XYZ file of C-alpha atoms in Angstrom:
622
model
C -34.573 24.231 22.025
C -35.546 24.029 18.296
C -35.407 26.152 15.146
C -38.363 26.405 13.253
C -35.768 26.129 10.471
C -32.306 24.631 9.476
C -31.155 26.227 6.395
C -28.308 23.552 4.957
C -25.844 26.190 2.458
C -25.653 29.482 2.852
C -25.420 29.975 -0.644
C -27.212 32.686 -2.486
C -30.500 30.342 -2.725
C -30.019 29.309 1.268
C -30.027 33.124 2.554
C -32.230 34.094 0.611
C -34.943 31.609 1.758
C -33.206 32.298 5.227
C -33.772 35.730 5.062
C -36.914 35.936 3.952
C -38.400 32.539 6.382
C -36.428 35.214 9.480
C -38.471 38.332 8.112
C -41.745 36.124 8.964
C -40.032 36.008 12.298
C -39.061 32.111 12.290
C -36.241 30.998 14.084
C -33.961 30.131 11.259
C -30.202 28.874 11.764
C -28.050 28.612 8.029
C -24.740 26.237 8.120
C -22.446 26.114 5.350
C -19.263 24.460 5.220
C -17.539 27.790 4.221
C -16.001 30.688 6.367
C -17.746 33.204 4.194
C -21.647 33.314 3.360
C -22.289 33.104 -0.194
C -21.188 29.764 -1.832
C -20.289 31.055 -5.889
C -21.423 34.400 -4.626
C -18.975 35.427 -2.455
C -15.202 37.317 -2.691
C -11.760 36.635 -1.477
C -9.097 39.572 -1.738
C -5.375 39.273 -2.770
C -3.025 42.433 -1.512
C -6.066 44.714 -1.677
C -7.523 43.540 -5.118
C -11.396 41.959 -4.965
C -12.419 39.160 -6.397
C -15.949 37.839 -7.175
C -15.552 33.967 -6.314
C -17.896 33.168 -9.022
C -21.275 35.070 -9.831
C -20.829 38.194 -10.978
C -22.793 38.990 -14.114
C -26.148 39.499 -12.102
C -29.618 39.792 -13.593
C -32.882 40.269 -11.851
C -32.126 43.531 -10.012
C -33.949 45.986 -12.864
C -37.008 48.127 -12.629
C -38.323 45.775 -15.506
C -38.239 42.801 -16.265
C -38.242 39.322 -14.111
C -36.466 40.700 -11.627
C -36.480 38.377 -8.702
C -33.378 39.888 -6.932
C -35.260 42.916 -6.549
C -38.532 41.659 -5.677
C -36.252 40.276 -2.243
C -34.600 43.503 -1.356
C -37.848 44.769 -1.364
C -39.685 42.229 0.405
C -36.552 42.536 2.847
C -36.981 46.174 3.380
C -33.215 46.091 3.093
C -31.549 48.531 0.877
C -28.639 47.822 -1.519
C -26.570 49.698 -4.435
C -26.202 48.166 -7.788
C -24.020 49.313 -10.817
C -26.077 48.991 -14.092
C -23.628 47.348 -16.667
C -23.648 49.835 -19.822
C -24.799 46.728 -21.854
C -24.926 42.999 -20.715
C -22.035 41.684 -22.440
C -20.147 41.668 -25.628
C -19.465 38.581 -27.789
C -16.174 37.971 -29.650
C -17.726 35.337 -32.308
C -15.650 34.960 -35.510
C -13.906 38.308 -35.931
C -17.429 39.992 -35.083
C -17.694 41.488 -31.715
C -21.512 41.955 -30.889
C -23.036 43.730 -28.404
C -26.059 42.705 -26.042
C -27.755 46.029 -25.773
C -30.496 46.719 -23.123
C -32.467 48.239 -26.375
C -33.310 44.880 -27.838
C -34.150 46.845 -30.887
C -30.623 48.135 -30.742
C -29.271 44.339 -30.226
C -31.563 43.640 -33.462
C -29.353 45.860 -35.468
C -25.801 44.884 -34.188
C -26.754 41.201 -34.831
C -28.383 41.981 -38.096
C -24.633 43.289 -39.581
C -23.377 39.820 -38.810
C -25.920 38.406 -39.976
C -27.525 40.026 -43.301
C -28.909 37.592 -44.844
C -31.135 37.006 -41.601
C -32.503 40.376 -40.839
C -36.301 40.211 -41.452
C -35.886 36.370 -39.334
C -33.989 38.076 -36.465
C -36.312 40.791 -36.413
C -39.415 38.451 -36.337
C -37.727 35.956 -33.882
C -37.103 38.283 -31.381
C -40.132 40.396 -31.498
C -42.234 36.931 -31.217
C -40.295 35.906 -27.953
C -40.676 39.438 -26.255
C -44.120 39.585 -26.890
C -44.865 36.555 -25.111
C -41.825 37.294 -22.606
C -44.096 40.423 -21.697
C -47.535 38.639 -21.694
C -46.462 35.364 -19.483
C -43.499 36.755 -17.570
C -43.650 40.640 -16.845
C -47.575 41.283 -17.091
C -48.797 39.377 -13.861
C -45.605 39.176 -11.892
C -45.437 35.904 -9.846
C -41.828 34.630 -8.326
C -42.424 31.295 -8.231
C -40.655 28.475 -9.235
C -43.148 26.141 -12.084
C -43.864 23.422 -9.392
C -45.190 26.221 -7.345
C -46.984 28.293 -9.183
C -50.170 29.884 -7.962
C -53.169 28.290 -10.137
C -55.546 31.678 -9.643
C -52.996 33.638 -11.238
C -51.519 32.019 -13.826
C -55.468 30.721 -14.897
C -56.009 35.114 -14.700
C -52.577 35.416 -16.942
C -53.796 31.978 -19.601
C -57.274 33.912 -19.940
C -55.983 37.715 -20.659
C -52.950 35.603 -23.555
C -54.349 32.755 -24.435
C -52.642 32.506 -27.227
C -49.122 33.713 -25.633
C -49.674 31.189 -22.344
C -50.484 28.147 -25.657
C -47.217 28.740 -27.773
C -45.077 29.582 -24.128
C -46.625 25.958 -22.989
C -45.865 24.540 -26.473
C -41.794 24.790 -25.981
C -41.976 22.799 -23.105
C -40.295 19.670 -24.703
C -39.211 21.066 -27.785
C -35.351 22.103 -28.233
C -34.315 25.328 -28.696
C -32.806 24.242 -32.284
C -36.274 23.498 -33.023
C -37.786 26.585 -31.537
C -34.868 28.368 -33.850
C -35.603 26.328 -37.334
C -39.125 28.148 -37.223
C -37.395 30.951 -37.736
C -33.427 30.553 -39.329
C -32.004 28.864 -41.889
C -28.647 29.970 -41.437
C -26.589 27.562 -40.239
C -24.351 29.867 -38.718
C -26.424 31.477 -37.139
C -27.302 28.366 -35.065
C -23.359 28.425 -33.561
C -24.270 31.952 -32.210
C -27.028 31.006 -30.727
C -25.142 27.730 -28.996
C -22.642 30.130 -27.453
C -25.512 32.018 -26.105
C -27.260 29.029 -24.259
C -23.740 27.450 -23.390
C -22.955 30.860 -21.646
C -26.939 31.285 -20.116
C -27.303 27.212 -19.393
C -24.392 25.550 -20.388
C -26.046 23.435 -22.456
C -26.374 23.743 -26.549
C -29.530 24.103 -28.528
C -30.060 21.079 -28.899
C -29.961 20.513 -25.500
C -31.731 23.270 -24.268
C -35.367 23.532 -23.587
C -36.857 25.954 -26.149
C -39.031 27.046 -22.945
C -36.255 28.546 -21.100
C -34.185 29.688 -23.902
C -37.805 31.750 -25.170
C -37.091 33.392 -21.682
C -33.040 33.995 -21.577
C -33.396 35.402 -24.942
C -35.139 38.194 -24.130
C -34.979 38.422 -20.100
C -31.618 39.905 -20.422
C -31.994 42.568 -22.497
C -35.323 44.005 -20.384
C -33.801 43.704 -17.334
C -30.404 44.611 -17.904
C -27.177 42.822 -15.713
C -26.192 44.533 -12.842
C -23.493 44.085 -10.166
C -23.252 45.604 -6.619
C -21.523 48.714 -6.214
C -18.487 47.360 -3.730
C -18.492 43.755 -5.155
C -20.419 40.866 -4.839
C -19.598 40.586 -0.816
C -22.600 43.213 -0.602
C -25.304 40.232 -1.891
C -25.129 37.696 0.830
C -24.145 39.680 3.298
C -27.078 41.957 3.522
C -29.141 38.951 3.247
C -27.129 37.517 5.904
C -27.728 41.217 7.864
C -31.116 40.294 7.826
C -30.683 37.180 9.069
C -29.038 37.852 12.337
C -30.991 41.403 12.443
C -34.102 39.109 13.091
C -32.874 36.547 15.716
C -31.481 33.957 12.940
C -28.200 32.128 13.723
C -25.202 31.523 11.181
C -23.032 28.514 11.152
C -20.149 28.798 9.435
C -17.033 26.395 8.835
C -18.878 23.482 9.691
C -20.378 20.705 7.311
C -23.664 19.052 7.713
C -22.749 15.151 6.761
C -26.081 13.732 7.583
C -29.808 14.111 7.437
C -31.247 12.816 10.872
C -34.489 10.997 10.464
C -37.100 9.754 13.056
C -40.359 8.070 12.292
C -39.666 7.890 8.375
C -39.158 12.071 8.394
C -36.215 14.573 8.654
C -36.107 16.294 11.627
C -32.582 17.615 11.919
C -28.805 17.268 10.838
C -25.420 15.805 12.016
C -22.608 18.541 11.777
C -18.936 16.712 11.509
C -18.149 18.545 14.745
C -20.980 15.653 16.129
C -23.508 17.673 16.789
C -27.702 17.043 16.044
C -29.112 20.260 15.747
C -33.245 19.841 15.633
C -35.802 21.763 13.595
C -39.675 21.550 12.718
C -38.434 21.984 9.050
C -35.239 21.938 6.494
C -34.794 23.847 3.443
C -31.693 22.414 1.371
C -29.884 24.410 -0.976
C -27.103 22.327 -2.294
C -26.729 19.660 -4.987
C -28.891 16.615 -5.537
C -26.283 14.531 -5.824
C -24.931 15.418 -2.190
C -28.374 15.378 -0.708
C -29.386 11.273 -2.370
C -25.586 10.909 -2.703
C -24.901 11.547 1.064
C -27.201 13.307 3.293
C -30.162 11.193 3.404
C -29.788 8.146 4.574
C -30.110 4.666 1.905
C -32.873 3.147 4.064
C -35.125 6.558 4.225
C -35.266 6.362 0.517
C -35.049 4.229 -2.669
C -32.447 2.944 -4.956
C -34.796 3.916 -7.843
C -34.628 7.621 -6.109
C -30.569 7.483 -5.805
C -30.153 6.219 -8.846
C -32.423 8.889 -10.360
C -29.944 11.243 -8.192
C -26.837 9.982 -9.673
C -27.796 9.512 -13.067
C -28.365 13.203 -13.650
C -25.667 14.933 -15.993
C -23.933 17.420 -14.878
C -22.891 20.900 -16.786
C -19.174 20.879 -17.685
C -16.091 21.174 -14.647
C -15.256 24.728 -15.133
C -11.749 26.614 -14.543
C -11.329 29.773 -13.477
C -8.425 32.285 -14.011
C -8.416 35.308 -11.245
C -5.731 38.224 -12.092
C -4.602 41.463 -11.444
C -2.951 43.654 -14.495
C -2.076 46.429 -15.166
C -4.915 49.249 -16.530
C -2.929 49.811 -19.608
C -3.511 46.567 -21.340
C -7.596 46.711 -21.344
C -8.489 49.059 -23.887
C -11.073 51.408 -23.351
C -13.685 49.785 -25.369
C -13.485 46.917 -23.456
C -16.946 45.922 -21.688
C -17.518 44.351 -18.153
C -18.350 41.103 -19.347
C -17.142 39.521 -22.665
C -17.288 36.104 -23.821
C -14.715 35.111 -26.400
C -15.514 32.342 -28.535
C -12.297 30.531 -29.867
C -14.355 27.493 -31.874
C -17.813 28.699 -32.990
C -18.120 25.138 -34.030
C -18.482 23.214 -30.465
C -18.806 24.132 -26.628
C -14.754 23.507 -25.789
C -12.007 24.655 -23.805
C -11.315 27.585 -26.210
C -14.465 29.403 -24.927
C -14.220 31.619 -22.145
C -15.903 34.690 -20.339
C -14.101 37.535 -18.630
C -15.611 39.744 -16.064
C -13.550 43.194 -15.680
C -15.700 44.560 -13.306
C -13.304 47.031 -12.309
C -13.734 48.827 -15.230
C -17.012 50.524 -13.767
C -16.281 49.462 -9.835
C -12.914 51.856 -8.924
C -13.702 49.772 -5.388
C -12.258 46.558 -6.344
C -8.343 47.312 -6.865
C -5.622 50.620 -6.850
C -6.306 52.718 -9.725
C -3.695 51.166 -12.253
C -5.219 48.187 -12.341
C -7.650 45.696 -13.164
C -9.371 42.526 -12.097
C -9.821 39.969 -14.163
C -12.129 36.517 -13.459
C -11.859 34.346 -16.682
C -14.174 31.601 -16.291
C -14.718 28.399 -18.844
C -15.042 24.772 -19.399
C -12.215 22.447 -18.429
C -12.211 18.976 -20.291
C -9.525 18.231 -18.448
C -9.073 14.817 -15.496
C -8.273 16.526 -12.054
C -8.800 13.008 -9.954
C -6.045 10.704 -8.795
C -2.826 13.075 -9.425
C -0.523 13.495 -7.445
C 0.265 16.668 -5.880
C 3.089 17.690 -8.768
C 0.274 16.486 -10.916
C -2.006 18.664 -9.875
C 0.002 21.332 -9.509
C 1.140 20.940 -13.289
C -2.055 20.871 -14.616
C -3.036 24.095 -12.629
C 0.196 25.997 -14.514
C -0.918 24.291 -17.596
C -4.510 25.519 -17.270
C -3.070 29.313 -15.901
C -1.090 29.370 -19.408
C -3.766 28.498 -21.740
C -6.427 30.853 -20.077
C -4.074 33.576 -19.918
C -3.285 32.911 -24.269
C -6.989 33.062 -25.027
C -7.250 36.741 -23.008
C -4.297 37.214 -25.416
C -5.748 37.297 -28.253
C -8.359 39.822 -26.789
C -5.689 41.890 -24.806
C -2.396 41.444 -26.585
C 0.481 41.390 -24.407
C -1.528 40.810 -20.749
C 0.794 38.058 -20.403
C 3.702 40.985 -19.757
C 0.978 42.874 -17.345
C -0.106 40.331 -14.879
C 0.632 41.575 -11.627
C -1.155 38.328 -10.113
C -2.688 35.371 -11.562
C -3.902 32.394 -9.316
C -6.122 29.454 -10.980
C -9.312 27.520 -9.074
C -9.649 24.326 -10.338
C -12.491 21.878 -10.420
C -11.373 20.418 -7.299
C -10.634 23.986 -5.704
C -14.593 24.742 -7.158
C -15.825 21.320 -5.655
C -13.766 22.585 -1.864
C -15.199 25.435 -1.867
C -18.524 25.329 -2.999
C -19.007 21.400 -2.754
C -20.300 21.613 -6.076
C -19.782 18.190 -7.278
C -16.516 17.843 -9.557
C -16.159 21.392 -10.423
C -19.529 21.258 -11.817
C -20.770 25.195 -11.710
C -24.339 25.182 -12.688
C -25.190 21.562 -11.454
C -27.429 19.598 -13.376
C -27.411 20.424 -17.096
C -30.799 22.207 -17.983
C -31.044 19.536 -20.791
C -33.768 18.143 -22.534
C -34.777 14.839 -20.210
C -34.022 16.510 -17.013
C -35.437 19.980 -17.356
C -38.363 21.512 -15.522
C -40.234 19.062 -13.745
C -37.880 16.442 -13.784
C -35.441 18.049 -11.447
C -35.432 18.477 -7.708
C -38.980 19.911 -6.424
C -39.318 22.377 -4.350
C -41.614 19.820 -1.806
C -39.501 16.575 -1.693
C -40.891 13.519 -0.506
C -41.388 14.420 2.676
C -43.211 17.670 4.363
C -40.513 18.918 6.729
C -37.912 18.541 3.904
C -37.631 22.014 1.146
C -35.189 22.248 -1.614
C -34.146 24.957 -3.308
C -31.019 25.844 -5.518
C -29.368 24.855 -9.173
C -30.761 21.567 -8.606
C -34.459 22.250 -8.480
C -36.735 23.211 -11.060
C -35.707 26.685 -11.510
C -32.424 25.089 -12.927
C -29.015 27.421 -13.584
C -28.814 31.272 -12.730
C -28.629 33.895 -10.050
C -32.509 35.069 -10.745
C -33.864 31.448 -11.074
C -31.596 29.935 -7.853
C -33.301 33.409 -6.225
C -36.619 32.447 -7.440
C -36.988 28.752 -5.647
C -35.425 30.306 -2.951
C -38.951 32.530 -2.739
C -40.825 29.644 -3.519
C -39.444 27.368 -0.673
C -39.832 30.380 1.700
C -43.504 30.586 0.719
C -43.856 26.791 1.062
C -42.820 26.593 4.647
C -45.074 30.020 5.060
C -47.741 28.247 3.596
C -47.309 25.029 5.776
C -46.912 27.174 8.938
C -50.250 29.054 8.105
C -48.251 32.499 7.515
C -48.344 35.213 4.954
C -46.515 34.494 1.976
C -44.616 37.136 -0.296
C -46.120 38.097 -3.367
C -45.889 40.745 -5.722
C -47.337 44.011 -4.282
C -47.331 46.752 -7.134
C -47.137 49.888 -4.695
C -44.364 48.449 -2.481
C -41.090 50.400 -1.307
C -38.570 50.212 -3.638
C -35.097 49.307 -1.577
C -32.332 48.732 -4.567
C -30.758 51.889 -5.658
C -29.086 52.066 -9.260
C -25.687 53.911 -9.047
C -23.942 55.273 -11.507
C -20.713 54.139 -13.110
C -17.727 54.951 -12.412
C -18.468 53.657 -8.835
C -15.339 55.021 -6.963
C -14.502 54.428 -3.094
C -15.693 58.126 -1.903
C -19.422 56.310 -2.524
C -19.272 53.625 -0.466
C -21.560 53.693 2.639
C -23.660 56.369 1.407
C -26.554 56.812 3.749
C -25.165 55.636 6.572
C -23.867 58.438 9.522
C -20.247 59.529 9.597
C -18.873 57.668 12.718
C -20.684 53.905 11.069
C -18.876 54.972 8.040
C -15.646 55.538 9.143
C -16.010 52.141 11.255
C -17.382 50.383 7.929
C -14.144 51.605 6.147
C -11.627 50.646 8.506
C -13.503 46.868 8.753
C -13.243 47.233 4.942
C -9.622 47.015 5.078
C -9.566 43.453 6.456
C -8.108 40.987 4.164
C -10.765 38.085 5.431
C -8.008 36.184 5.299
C -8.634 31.932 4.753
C -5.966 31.524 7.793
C -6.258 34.641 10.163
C -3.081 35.514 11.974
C -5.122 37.813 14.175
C -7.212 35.185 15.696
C -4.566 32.516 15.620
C -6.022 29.838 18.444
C -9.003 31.405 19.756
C -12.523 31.229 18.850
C -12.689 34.781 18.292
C -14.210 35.613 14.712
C -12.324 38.807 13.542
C -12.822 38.108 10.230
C -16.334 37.178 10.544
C -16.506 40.540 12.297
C -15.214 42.709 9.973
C -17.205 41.093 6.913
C -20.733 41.725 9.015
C -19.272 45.673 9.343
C -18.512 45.648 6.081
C -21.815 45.360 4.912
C -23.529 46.921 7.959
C -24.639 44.295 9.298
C -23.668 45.673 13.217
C -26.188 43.278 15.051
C -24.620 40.204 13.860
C -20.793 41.810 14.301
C -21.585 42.557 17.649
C -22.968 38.704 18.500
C -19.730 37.457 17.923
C -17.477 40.566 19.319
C -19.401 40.829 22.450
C -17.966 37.684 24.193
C -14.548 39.581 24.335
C -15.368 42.889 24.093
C -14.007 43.658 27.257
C -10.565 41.980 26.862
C -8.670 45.069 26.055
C -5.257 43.616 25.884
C -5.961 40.351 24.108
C -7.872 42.718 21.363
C -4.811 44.558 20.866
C -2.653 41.665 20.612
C -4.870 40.437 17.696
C -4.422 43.969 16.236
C -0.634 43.292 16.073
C -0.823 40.328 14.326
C -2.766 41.393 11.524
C -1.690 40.432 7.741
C -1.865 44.486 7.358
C 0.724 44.949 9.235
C 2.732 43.637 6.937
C 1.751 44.491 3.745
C 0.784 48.344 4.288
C 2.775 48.812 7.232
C -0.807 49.768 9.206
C -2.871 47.198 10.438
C -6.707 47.410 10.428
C -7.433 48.989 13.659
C -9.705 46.184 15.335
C -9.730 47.632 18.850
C -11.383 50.913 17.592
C -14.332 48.741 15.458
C -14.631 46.455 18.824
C -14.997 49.084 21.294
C -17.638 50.598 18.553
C -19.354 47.593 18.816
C -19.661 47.264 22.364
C -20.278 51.094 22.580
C -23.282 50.491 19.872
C -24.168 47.569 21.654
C -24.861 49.246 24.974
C -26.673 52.230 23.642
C -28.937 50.010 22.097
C -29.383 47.687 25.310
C -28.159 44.655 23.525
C -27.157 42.283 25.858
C -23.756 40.114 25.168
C -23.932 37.161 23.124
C -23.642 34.006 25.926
């Protein structure tokens, strides 16, 4: 039988469309090449300690603002608690360290001390861009990505700011350098500002598109960051909850390699296991350069459209430092996110952002310590070494990541309790993101806006959505044509689309910080939370020793508890849920065992599953 829908990537844009096509009541089946849901969204754990893959500054979940994130959970009905980062992030830029505070008039001040001489223009700047931030973005709320924008409302938002909708429109092929000479003269100034849109875009301001930097520059401090209370493993996996909770079907640790074609359109796609899985329509989420690179075959397209493809640039290979150290060496005026600029002369190596989101999530490690994710670009060649090679560069890379945190946090070095590096190659693995390449296609000047992916691609049974598309770079914006390829295949299939409803339920709940482990699972009843904590235990290890050569998903199991998400736990427990002994024998060999001495007790969340299960007259999973 076939889906109505084949998701390909389950990364943040691929659920979310998933989730939201499966709330229509679709059949919708997601396969991503990873064991965990998520793609840079997504967490691994080392002796306990949490990390956040990847994304983990989030925007878009405020109660102002373009907040797409929200505007899902919502649409969803499917709650979930975020931490509200005290400000968005601090910037160490040439001694200064400045502060992005939600009160943009606040951020007006700090930035006005570092820059005097510019007061009146920073003043004027910023007022100009939230004005028309509030009149094109906030007033008439509409997630959709530019290519599918509804013409009835933005023609309603054009006539009530005509002259807002004119100047937005005007910065549509301008720079962001020239958007800023209207305003500074300052050439200094002009390096901040190219640290801010090679953190938001990873492009400079010449390179940016004065359109979208209008937006960033101002988005941010409306809507505030936010990141959910537990860590990031909360985000696709309640949008994965809602998946399964309506009938949909997850793939995981198998790669789509081809996009199968018949009578000039897609109609399905080739796993490397051999299987053709069939569906009336397929929404892609991953790069452009896989999808003209590899999925679709040469003859069903051009070599003008590959070459297109191809000839995109891509943002900068990135490098990323994960490590636990001790509390002691992060002062307490340290913020969640900083970005520490080593060169405010050029976009190099020397620049790099740390997220220490343990500081306000207790959750993610023991309380004398920290996590640490140091992100930034690496300039570096990781193709054709050899494995010492490789290897090498990796301690290389570790070392110089962990002297720039030096200079923020002197003496970490003596405090790391453990440091690991992901390298391009490790980023390409994992996330197939093409050499390491984070945000995908620059958001440059020349291939910006329309001149990326579409959300309709040449064919109507083939969706995009993703870094790739128009939408470009960012957890809101990868959100946002994930709404607007859901509403495309709504549209198509004569259903209701989402849209913004002013009077509807709110479902995210801002916590406050400190978030410590007594909070998690609020809401839920005492017996799902003591089940929820024990599956929280589970190291979702890469290489399970529990399930060692069966086809029995612990791990999967204990991720879906994790989060709640009981229906799609008990899918995959129920084919052994009455294999008492074999259960228990996976209980022995978990990696608990031997690093607390207790493993996590997997008979007692199995027999809660099947005990759930039969209560609710779910029938086994055949």
């Amino acid at each position: 039988m076939n889906d109505d829908v084949i998701v390909i990537g389950g990364g943040l844009a691929g659920l979310t469309a998933a989730s939201l096509l499966a709330k229509r009541g679709l059949q919708v089946t997601v396969i991503d090449k990873s064991y965990n849901p998520g793609g840079s969204c997504g967490t691994f754990k080392r002796d306990g300690a949490i990390f956040d893959q990847g994304s983990s500054m989030l925007f878009g979940f405020g109660e102002h603002g373009f907040n797409a994130h929200r505007f899902v959970f919502n649409c969803l009905e499917e709650p979930i608690d975020v931490i509200k980062n005290r400000i968005l992030y601090c910037v160490t830029f040439e001694g200064h360290r400045i502060h992005f505070y939600d009160d943009i008039e606040k951020f007006i001040v700090e930035l006005s001390a570092v820059f005097p001489s510019q007061k009146r223009n920073i003043a004027r700047f910023y007022h100009d861009m939230r004005k028309i931030y509030q009149h094109v973005m906030v007033e008439n709320p509409n997630y959709a990505s530019a290519d599918e924008a509804d013409r009835k409302s933005s023609l309603k938002s054009l006539l009530r700011h005509p002259v807002s909708y004119a100047r937005f429109l005007s910065y549509l092929n301008k720079s962001a350098k020239q958007l800023l000479q209207k305003y500074f003269d300052d050439p200094e100034i002009f390096k901040f500002f190219d640290k801010l849109t090679s953190s938001y875009c990873y492009a400079t301001v010449e390179e940016s598109p004065a359109i979208l930097a209008a937006v960033m520059f101002v988005d941010n401090h409306v809507g505030g960051s936010y990141y959910p209370a537990g860590s990031t493993v909360y985000l696709p996996g309640k949008l994965e909850k809602v998946i399964e909770e309506h009938g949909g079907t997850m793939i995981g640790e198998k790669e789509v390699v081809s996009i199968l074609f018949e009578n000039g359109k897609p109609v399905g796609v080739e796993l490397d296991d051999k299987r053709k899985l069939y569906a009336e329509t397929i929404v892609y989420s991953g790069t452009v350069w896989n999808l003209y690179g590899k999925l679709i075959p040469s003859k069903e397209t051009t070599a003008d459209r590959i070459a297109w493809a191809q000839n995109l640039v891509p943002t900068f290979p990135s490098v990323i430092l994960y490590a636990v150290v001790d509390k002691e060496v992060i002062p307490e005026d340290t913020e969640v996110v900083e970005l520490l600029v080593g060169n405010p002369n050029a976009v190099d190596e020397s620049e790099v952002t740390a997220y220490i989101h343990s500081i306000d999530d207790k959750t993610l490690c023991s309380e004398n310590q920290h996590v640490i994710m140091a992100i930034g670009p690496s300039l570096e060649t990781w193709e054709g070494l050899t494995k010492r090679q490789y290897e090498a560069k990796k301690k290389k890379e570790e070392e110089r990541l962990l002297s720039v945190l030096e200079n923020r946090f002197p003496g970490i070095k003596k405090h790391v309790q453990h440091v690991e590096i992901s390298s391009p190659r490790t980023i390409e693995r994992y996330t197939m993101k093409n050499g390491g390449a984070v945000a995908g296609p620059k958001q440059m000047l020349g291939q910006h806006m329309f001149k990326r992916l579409h959300i309709r691609s040449e064919w109507d049974t083939l969706f995009c959505c993703g870094e790739s598309t128009v939408m470009g770079t960012g957890t809101p914006t990868v959100t946002t044509s994930a709404i607007s390829a859901a509403n495309a295949v709504l549209k198509k299939k004569g259903l209701k689309p989402f849209v913004y409803e002013p009077d509807r339920k709110q479902y995210v709940r801002i916590v406050d910080a400190p978030y410590t482990a007594d909070r998690l699972f609020e809401g839920y009843l005492d017996e799902e939370k003591k089940i929820m904590r024990e599956a929280s235990r589970c190291l979702f290890c890469e290489h399970p020793l529990c399930s060692e050569g069966l086809h029995f998903d612990i791990r999967g199991i204990m991720r879906r508890v994790n989060v709640g998400n009981f229906t799609g736990a008990w899918n995959l427990a129920s084919d052994y849920a009455g294999e008492s002994a074999l259960i228990a024998a996976c209980q022995q060999r978990c990696a608990q065992n031997g690093l607390q001495g207790k493993p996590v007790e997997i008979v007692e969340v199995i027999h809660y599953l099947k005990k759930r299960g039969e209560n609710r007259g779910l029938k086994p999973n055949l």
